[in-house]
CSV table of C-alpha atoms in Angstrom, one decimal:
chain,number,residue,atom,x,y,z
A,1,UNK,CA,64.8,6.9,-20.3
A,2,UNK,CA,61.9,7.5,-22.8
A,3,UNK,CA,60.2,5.1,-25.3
A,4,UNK,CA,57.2,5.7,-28.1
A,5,UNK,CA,54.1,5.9,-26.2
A,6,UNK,CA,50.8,4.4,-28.0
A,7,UNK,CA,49.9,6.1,-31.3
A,8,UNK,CA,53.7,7.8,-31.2
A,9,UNK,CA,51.8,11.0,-30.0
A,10,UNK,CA,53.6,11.2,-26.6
A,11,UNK,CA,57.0,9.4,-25.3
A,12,UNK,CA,57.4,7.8,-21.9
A,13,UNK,CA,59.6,9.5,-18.9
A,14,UNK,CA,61.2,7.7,-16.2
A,15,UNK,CA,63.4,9.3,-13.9
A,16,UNK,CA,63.1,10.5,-10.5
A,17,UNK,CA,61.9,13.5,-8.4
A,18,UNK,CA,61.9,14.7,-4.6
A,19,UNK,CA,58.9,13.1,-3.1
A,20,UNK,CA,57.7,16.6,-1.7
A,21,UNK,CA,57.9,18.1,-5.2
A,22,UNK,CA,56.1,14.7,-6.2
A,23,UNK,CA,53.0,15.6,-3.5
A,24,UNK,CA,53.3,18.8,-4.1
A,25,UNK,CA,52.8,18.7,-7.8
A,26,UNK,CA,49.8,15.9,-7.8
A,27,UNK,CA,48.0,18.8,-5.0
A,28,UNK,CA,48.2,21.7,-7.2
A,29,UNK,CA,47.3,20.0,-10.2
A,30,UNK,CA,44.5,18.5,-8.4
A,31,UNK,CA,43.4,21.7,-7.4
A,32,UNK,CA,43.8,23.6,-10.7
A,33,UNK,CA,42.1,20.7,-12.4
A,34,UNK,CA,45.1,19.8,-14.8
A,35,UNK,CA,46.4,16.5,-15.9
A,36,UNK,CA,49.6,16.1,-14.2
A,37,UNK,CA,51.4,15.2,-17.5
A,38,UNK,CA,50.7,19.3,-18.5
A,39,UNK,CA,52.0,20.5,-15.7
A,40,UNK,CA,55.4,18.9,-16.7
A,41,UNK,CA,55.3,19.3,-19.7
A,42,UNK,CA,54.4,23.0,-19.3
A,43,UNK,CA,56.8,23.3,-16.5
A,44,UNK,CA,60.1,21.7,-18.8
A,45,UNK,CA,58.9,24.1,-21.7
A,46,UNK,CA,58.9,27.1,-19.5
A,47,UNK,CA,62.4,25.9,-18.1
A,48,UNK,CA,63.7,25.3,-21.7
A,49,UNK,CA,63.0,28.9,-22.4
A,50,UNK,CA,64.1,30.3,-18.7
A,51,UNK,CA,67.3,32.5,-19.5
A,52,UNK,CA,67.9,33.3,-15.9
A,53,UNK,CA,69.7,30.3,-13.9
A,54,UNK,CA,67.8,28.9,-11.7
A,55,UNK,CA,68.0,27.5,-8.0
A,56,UNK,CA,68.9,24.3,-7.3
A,57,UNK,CA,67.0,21.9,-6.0
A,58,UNK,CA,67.6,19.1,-3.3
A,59,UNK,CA,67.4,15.8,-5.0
A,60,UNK,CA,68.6,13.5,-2.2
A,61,UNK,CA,66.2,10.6,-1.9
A,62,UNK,CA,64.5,11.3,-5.5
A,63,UNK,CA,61.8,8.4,-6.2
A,64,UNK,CA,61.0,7.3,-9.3
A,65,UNK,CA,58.7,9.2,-11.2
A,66,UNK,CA,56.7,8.8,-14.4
A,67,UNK,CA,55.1,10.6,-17.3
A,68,UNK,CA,54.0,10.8,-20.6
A,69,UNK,CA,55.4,14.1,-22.7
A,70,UNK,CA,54.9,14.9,-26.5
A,71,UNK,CA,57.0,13.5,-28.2
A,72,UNK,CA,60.8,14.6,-29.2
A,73,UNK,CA,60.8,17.1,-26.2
A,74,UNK,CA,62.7,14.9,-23.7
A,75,UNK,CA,65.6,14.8,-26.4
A,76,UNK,CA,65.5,18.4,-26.8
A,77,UNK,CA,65.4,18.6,-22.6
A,78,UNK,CA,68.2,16.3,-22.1
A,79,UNK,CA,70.5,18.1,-25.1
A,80,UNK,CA,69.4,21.7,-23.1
A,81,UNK,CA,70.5,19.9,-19.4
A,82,UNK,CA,73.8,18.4,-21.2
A,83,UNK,CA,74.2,22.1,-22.6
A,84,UNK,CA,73.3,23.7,-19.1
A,85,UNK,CA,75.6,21.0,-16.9
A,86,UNK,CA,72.6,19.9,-14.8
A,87,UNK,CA,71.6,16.4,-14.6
A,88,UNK,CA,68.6,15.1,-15.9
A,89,UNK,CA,67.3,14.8,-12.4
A,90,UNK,CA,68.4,18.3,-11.4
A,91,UNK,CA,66.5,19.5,-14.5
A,92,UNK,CA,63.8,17.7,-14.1
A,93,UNK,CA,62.9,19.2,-10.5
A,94,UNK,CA,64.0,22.6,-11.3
A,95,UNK,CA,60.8,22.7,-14.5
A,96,UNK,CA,58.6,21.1,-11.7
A,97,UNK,CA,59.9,23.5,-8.9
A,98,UNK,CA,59.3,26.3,-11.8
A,99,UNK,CA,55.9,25.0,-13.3
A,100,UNK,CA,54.9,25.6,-9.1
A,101,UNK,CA,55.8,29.0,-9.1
A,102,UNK,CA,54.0,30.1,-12.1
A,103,UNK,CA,50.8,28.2,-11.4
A,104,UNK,CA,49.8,29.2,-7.5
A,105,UNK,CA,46.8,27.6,-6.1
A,106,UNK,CA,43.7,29.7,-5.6
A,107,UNK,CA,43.2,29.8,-2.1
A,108,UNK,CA,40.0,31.5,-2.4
A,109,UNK,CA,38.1,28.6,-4.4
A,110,UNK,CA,37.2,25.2,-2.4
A,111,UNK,CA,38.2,22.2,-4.4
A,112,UNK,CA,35.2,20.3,-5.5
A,113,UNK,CA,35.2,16.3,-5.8
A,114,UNK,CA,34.6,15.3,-8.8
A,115,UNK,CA,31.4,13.5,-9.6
A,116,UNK,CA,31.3,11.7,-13.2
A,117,UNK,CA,28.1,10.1,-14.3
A,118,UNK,CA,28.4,7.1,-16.8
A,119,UNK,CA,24.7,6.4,-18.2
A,120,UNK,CA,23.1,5.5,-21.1
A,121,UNK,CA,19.5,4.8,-21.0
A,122,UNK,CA,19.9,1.9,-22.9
A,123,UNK,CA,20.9,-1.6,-21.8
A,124,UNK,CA,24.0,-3.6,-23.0
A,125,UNK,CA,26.7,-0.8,-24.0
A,126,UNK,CA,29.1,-1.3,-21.6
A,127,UNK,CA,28.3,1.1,-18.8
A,128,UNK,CA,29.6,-1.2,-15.8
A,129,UNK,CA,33.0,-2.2,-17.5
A,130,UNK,CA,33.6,1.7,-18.9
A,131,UNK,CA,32.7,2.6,-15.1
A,132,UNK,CA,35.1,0.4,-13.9
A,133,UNK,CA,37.8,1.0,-16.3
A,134,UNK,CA,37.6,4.7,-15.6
A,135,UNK,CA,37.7,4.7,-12.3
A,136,UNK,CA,41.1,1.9,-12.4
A,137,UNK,CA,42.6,4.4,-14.5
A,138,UNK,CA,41.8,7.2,-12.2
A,139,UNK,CA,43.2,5.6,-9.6
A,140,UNK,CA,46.2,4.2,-11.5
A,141,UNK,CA,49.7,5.8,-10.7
A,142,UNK,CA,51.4,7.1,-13.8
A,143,UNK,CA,54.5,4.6,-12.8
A,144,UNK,CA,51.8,1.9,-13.5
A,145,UNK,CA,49.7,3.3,-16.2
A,146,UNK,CA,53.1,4.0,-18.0
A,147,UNK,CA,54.5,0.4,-17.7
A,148,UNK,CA,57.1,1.0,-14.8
A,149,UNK,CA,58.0,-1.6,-12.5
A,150,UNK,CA,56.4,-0.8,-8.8
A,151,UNK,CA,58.7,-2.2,-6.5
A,152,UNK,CA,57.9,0.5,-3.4
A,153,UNK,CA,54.5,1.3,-1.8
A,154,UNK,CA,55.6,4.9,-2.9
A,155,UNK,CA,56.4,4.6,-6.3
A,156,UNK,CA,52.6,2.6,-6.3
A,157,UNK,CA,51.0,6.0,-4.8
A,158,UNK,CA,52.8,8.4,-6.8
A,159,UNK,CA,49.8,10.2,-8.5
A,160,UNK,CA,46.8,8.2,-8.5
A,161,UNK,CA,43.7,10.0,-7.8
A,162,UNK,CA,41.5,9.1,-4.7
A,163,UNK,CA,37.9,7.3,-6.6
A,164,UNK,CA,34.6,5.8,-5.2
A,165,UNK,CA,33.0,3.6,-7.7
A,166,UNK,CA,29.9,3.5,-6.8
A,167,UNK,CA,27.5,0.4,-8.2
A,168,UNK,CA,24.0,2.4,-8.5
A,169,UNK,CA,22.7,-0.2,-10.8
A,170,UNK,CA,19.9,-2.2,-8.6
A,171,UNK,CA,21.2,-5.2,-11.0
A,172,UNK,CA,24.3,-5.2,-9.2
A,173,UNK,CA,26.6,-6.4,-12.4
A,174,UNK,CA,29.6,-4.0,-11.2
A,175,UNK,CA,29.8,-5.5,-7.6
A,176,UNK,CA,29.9,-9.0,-9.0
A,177,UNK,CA,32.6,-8.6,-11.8
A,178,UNK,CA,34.4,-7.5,-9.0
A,179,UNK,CA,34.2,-10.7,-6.9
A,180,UNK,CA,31.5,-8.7,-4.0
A,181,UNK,CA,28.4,-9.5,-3.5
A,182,UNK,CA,25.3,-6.8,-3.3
A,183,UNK,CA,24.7,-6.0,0.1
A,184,UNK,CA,21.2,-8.2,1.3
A,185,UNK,CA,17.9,-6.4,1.5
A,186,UNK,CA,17.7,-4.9,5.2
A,187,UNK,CA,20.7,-4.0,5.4
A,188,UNK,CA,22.0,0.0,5.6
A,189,UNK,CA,23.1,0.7,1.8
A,190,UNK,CA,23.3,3.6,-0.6
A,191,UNK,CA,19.7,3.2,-0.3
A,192,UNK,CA,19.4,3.4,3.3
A,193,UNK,CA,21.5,6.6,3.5
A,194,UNK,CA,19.2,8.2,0.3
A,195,UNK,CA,15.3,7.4,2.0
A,196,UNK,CA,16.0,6.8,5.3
A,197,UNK,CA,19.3,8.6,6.2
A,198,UNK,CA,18.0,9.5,10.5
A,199,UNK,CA,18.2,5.6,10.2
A,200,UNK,CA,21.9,5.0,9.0
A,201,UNK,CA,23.4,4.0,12.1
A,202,UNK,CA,27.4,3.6,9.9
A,203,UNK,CA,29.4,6.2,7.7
A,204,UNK,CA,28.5,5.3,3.9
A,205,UNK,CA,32.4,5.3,3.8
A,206,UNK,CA,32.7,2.0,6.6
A,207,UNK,CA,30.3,0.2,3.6
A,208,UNK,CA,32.8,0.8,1.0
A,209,UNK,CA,35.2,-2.0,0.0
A,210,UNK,CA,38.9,-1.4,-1.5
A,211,UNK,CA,39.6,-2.7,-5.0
A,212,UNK,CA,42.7,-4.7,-4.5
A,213,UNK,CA,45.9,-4.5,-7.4
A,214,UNK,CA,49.0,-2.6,-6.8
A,215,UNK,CA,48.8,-0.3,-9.6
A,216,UNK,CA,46.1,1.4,-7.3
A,217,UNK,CA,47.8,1.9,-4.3
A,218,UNK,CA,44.8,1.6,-1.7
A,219,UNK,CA,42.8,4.6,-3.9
A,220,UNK,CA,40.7,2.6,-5.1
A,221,UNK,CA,37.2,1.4,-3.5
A,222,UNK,CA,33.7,0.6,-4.6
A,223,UNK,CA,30.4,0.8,-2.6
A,224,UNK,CA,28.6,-2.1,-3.7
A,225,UNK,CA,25.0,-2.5,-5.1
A,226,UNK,CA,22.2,-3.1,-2.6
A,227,UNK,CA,19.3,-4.9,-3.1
A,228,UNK,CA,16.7,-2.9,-1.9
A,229,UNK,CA,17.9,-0.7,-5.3
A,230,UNK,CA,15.5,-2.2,-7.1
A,231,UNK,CA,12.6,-0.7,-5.1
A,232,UNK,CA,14.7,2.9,-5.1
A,233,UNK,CA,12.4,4.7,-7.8
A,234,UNK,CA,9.5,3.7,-6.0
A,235,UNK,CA,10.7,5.0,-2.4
A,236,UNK,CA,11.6,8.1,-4.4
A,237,UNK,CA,8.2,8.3,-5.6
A,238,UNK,CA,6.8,8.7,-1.7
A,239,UNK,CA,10.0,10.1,-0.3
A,240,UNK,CA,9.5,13.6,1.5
A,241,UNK,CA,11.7,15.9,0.5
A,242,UNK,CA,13.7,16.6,-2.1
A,243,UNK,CA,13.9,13.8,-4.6
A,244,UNK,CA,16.2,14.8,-6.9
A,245,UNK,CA,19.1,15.3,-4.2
A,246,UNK,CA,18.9,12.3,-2.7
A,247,UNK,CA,21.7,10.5,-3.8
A,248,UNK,CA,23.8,14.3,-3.4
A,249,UNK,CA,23.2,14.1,0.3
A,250,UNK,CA,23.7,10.6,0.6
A,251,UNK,CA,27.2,10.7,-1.0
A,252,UNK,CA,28.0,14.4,0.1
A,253,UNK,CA,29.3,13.5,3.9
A,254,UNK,CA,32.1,11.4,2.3
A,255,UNK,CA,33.4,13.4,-0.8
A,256,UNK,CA,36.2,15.1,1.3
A,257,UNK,CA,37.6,11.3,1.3
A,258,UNK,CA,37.7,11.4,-2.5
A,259,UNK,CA,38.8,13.5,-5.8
A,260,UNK,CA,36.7,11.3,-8.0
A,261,UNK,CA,33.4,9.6,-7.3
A,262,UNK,CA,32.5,7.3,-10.8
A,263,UNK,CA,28.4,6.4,-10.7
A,264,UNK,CA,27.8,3.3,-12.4
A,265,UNK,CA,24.0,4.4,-13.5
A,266,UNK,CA,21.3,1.9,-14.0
A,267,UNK,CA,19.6,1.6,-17.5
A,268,UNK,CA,16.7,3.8,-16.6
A,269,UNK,CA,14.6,7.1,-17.0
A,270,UNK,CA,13.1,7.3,-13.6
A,271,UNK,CA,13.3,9.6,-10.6
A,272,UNK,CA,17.0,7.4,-9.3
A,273,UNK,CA,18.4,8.5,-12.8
A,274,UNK,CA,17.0,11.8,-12.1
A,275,UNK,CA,19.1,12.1,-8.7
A,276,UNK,CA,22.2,10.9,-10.8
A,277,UNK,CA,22.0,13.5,-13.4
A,278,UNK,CA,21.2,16.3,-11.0
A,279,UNK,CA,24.2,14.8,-8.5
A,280,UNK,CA,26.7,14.9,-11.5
A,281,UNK,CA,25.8,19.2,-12.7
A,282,UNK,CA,28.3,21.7,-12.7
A,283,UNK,CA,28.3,23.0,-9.3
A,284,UNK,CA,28.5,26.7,-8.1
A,285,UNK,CA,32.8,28.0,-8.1
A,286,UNK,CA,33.6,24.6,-10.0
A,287,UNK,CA,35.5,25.0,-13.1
A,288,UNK,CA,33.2,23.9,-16.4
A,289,UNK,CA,33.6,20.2,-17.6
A,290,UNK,CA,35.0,19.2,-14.1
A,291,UNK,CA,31.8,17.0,-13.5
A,292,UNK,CA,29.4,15.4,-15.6
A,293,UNK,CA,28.4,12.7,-17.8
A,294,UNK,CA,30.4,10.0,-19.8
A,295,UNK,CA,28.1,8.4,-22.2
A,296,UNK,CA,28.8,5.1,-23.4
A,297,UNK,CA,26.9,4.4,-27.1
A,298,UNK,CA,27.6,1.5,-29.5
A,299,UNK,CA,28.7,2.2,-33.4
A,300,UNK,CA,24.9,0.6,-34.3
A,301,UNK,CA,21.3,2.7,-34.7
A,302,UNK,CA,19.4,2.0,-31.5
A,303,UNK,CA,22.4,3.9,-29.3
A,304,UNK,CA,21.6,7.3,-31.4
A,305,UNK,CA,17.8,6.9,-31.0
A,306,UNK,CA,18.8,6.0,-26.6
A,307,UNK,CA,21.1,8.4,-26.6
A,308,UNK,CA,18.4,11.1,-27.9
A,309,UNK,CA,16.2,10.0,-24.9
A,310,UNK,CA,18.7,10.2,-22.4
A,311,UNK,CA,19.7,13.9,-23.7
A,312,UNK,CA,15.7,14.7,-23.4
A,313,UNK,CA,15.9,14.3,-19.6
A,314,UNK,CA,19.0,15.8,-18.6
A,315,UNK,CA,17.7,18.9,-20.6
A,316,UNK,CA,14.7,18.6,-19.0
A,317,UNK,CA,16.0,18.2,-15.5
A,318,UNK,CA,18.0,20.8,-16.6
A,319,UNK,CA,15.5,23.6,-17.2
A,320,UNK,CA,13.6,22.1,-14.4
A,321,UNK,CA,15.8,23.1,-11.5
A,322,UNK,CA,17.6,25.8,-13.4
A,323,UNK,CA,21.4,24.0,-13.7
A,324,UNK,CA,23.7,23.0,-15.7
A,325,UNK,CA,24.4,19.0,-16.5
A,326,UNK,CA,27.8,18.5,-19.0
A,327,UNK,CA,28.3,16.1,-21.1
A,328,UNK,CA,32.0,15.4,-20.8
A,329,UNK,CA,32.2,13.0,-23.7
A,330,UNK,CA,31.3,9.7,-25.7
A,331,UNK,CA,32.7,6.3,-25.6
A,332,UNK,CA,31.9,4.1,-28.7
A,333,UNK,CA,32.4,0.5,-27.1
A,334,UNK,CA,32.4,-2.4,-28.0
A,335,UNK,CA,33.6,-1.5,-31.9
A,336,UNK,CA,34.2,-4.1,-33.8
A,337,UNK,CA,34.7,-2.7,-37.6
A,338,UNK,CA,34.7,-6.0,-39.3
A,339,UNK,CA,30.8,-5.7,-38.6
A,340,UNK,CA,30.8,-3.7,-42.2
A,341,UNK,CA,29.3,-0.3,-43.1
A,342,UNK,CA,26.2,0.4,-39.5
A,343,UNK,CA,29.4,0.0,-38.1
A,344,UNK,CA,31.6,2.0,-39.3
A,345,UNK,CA,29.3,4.6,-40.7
A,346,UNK,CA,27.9,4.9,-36.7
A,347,UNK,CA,31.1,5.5,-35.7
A,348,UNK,CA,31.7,8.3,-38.4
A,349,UNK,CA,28.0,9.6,-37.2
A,350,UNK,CA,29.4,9.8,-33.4
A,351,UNK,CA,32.3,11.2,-34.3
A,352,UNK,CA,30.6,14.0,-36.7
A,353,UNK,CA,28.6,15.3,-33.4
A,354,UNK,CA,31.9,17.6,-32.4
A,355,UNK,CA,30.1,18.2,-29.2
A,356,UNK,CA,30.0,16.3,-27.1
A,357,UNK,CA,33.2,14.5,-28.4
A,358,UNK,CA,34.2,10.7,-28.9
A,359,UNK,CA,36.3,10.5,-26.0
A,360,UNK,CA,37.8,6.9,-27.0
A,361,UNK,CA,36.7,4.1,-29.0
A,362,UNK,CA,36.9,1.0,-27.4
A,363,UNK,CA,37.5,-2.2,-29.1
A,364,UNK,CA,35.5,-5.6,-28.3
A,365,UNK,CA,38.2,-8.0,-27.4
A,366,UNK,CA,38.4,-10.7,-25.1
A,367,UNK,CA,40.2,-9.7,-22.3
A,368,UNK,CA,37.2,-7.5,-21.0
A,369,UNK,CA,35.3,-11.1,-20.8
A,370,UNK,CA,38.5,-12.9,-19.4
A,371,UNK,CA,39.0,-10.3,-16.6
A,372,UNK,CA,34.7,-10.1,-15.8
A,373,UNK,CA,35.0,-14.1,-15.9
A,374,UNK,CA,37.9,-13.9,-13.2
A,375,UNK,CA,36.4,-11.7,-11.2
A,376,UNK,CA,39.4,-8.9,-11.3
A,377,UNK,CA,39.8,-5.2,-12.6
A,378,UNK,CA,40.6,-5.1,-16.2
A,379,UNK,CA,43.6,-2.9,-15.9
A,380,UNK,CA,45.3,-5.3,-13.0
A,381,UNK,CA,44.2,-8.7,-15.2
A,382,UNK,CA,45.4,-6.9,-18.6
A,383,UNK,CA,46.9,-3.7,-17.8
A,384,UNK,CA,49.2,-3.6,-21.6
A,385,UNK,CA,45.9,-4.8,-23.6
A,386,UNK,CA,44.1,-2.3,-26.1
A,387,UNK,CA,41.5,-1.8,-24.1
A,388,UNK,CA,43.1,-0.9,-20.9
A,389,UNK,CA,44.9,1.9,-22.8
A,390,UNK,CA,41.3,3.6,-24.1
A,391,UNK,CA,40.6,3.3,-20.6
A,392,UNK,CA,43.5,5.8,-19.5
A,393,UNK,CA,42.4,7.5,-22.7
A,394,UNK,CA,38.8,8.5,-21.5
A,395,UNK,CA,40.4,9.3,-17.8
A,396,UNK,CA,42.9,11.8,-19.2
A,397,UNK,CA,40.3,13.4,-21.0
A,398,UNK,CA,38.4,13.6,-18.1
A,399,UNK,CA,41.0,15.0,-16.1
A,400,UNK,CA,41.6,17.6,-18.7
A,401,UNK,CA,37.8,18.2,-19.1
């Protein structure tokens, strides 16, 4: 079945595919770095216009599956599967099955996780709830994100990616929205493993805590904020070594656990944001726009004039240790247009930047607050409200980045 996705851009698919063709297909797109709704919709295109007849495929035991396509192509699939005598099913895993054999993997590069930044030098814009909703939609299965019913542990891990949210803010907001407390001063953290790593006696990955909801499927965990954060720029400041990899070889032991790792960045300038920006550049054999930063910035004057700080640094950093730092895209959050012309002329002035691009615009309603208040993730306490769809917004674009 298909129905009018949000904006009428992209319809909804629901049917059902082998679950090796469903594993294989969520592998190789991971490892060509391509939204997984592409590669079908590539893969039914390319069948559409196949003139040779192709193999069958084994469909016993098809599970459901879900996607987004653009829209009017399943109508013009299901008339070319009627027209073929194939069932939708059949025709469905045949343009996956094909989409496979056209895109190979490239054995030769070693899949990088991905390491997305979200920071803004300034306080108040919504970096802890765009960090959080980012990394739910991430983890989301597209069953979930497209309003499927999960009634099997499968169907709930269909494609989700694997995230780490990771709360590197020393104010801890992150941890508490989600109902966890910071871990106590003295205690092995984040910043144990970044000064004092011959001390860490646990794997980073035994200190990090699943977000529960069954539209994640288990994919989903946070590493809460410590403490002894507040005191990080200061032990950077003595720390022997070097300072801008600290937080690299602190998370680096566990990133073969993960495809995505979302930092939750403080709202500072310092030597910790410096070990955030350098941990998020575009590292050597990984494809341009995989990693890097999502800004959040508010349709109002002081986020341009924060914004132009926080670009100072990274270019700085930049020059400084000769790499390159992407900035994957904006979010304007927060927007509320009935807050007259500095709103809506802002928004205009974000949008007219081109590069880097408005990823979403994120409106300031209430079920944010209602979902921070309960302690839960937005996209499990709202999953159908506006905001919770600008959050899968932002993730497919950075999936696509």
């Amino acid at each position: 079945m298909s129905s009018p996705n949000q904006g009428g851009e992209r319809e909804k698919l629901i049917s059902k595919l082998p679950a090796y063709l469903q594993q294989a297909l969520k592998v190789r797109a991971a490892q060509l770095q391509t939204d997984m709704q592409d590669a079908v919709t590539a893969g039914i295109q390319a069948w559409r216009a196949s003139s040779e007849q192709l193999p069958t495929v084994d469909t016993a035991g098809a599970a459901s599956f879900g996607t987004f396509l653009p829209e009017g192509l399943y109508d013009a699939f299901k008339e070319d599967c009627r027209d073929r005598g194939v069932s939708y099913i059949q025709g469905l895993a045949q343009s996956v099955a094909l989409w496979l054999v056209e895109h190979p993997a490239d054995l030769d590069a070693e899949p990088h996780t991905r390491r997305i930044i979200v920071c803004n030098q300034k306080g108040g814009v919504g970096k802890t709830a765009i960090s959080a909703g980012l990394a739910e939609a991430l983890a989301e299965g597209s069953i979930a994100a497209s309003g499927g019913a999960l009634e099997t542990a499968s169907e709930a891990a269909a494609d989700g990616l694997r995230v780490l949210l990771v709360d590197y803010d020393a104010q801890g907001h992150l941890s508490h929205q989600l109902g966890l407390k910071a871990i106590p001063a003295g205690e092995e953290s984040l910043i144990t493993h970044m000064l004092h790593r011959e001390q860490a006696k646990h794997s980073l990955l035994d200190l990090t805590v699943t977000i529960e909801g069954a539209r994640f499927g288990g994919r989903l965990r946070i590493l809460p904020a410590a403490f002894d954060a507040f005191l990080l720029d200061s032990g950077l400041t003595v720390f022997r070594g070097p300072r801008h990899a600290t937080l690299e070889r602190a998370l680096a032991p566990i990133e073969e656990h993960f495809d995505v790792i979302v930092i939750d960045s403080p709202p500072s300038l310092g030597l910790a944001m410096d070990a955030a920006l350098y941990y998020g550049r575009q590292r050597e054999d990984e494809k341009p726009g995989s990693s890097g930063l999502v800004i959040p910035v508010e349709a109002e004057d002081t986020s341009a004039q924060a914004y132009g700080m926080l670009i100072q640094q990274t270019d700085s950093l930049a020059r400084d240790y000769d790499i390159a730092i992407e900035q994957i895209g904006l979010v304007v959050n927060k927007f509320d247009s009935r807050r007259g012309y500095i709103a809506t002329s802002s928004l205009d002035k974000w949008k007219a930047l081109g590069t880097p691009p408005v990823l979403a615009v994120v409106p300031d309603l209430k079920e944010q607050r209602e979902a921070v208040r309960k302690q839960r993730p937005l996209l499990d306490y709202a999953p159908d409200c506006d905001q919770s769809h600008q959050m899968r917004k932002i993730a497919r674009a950075v999936k696509t980045a």
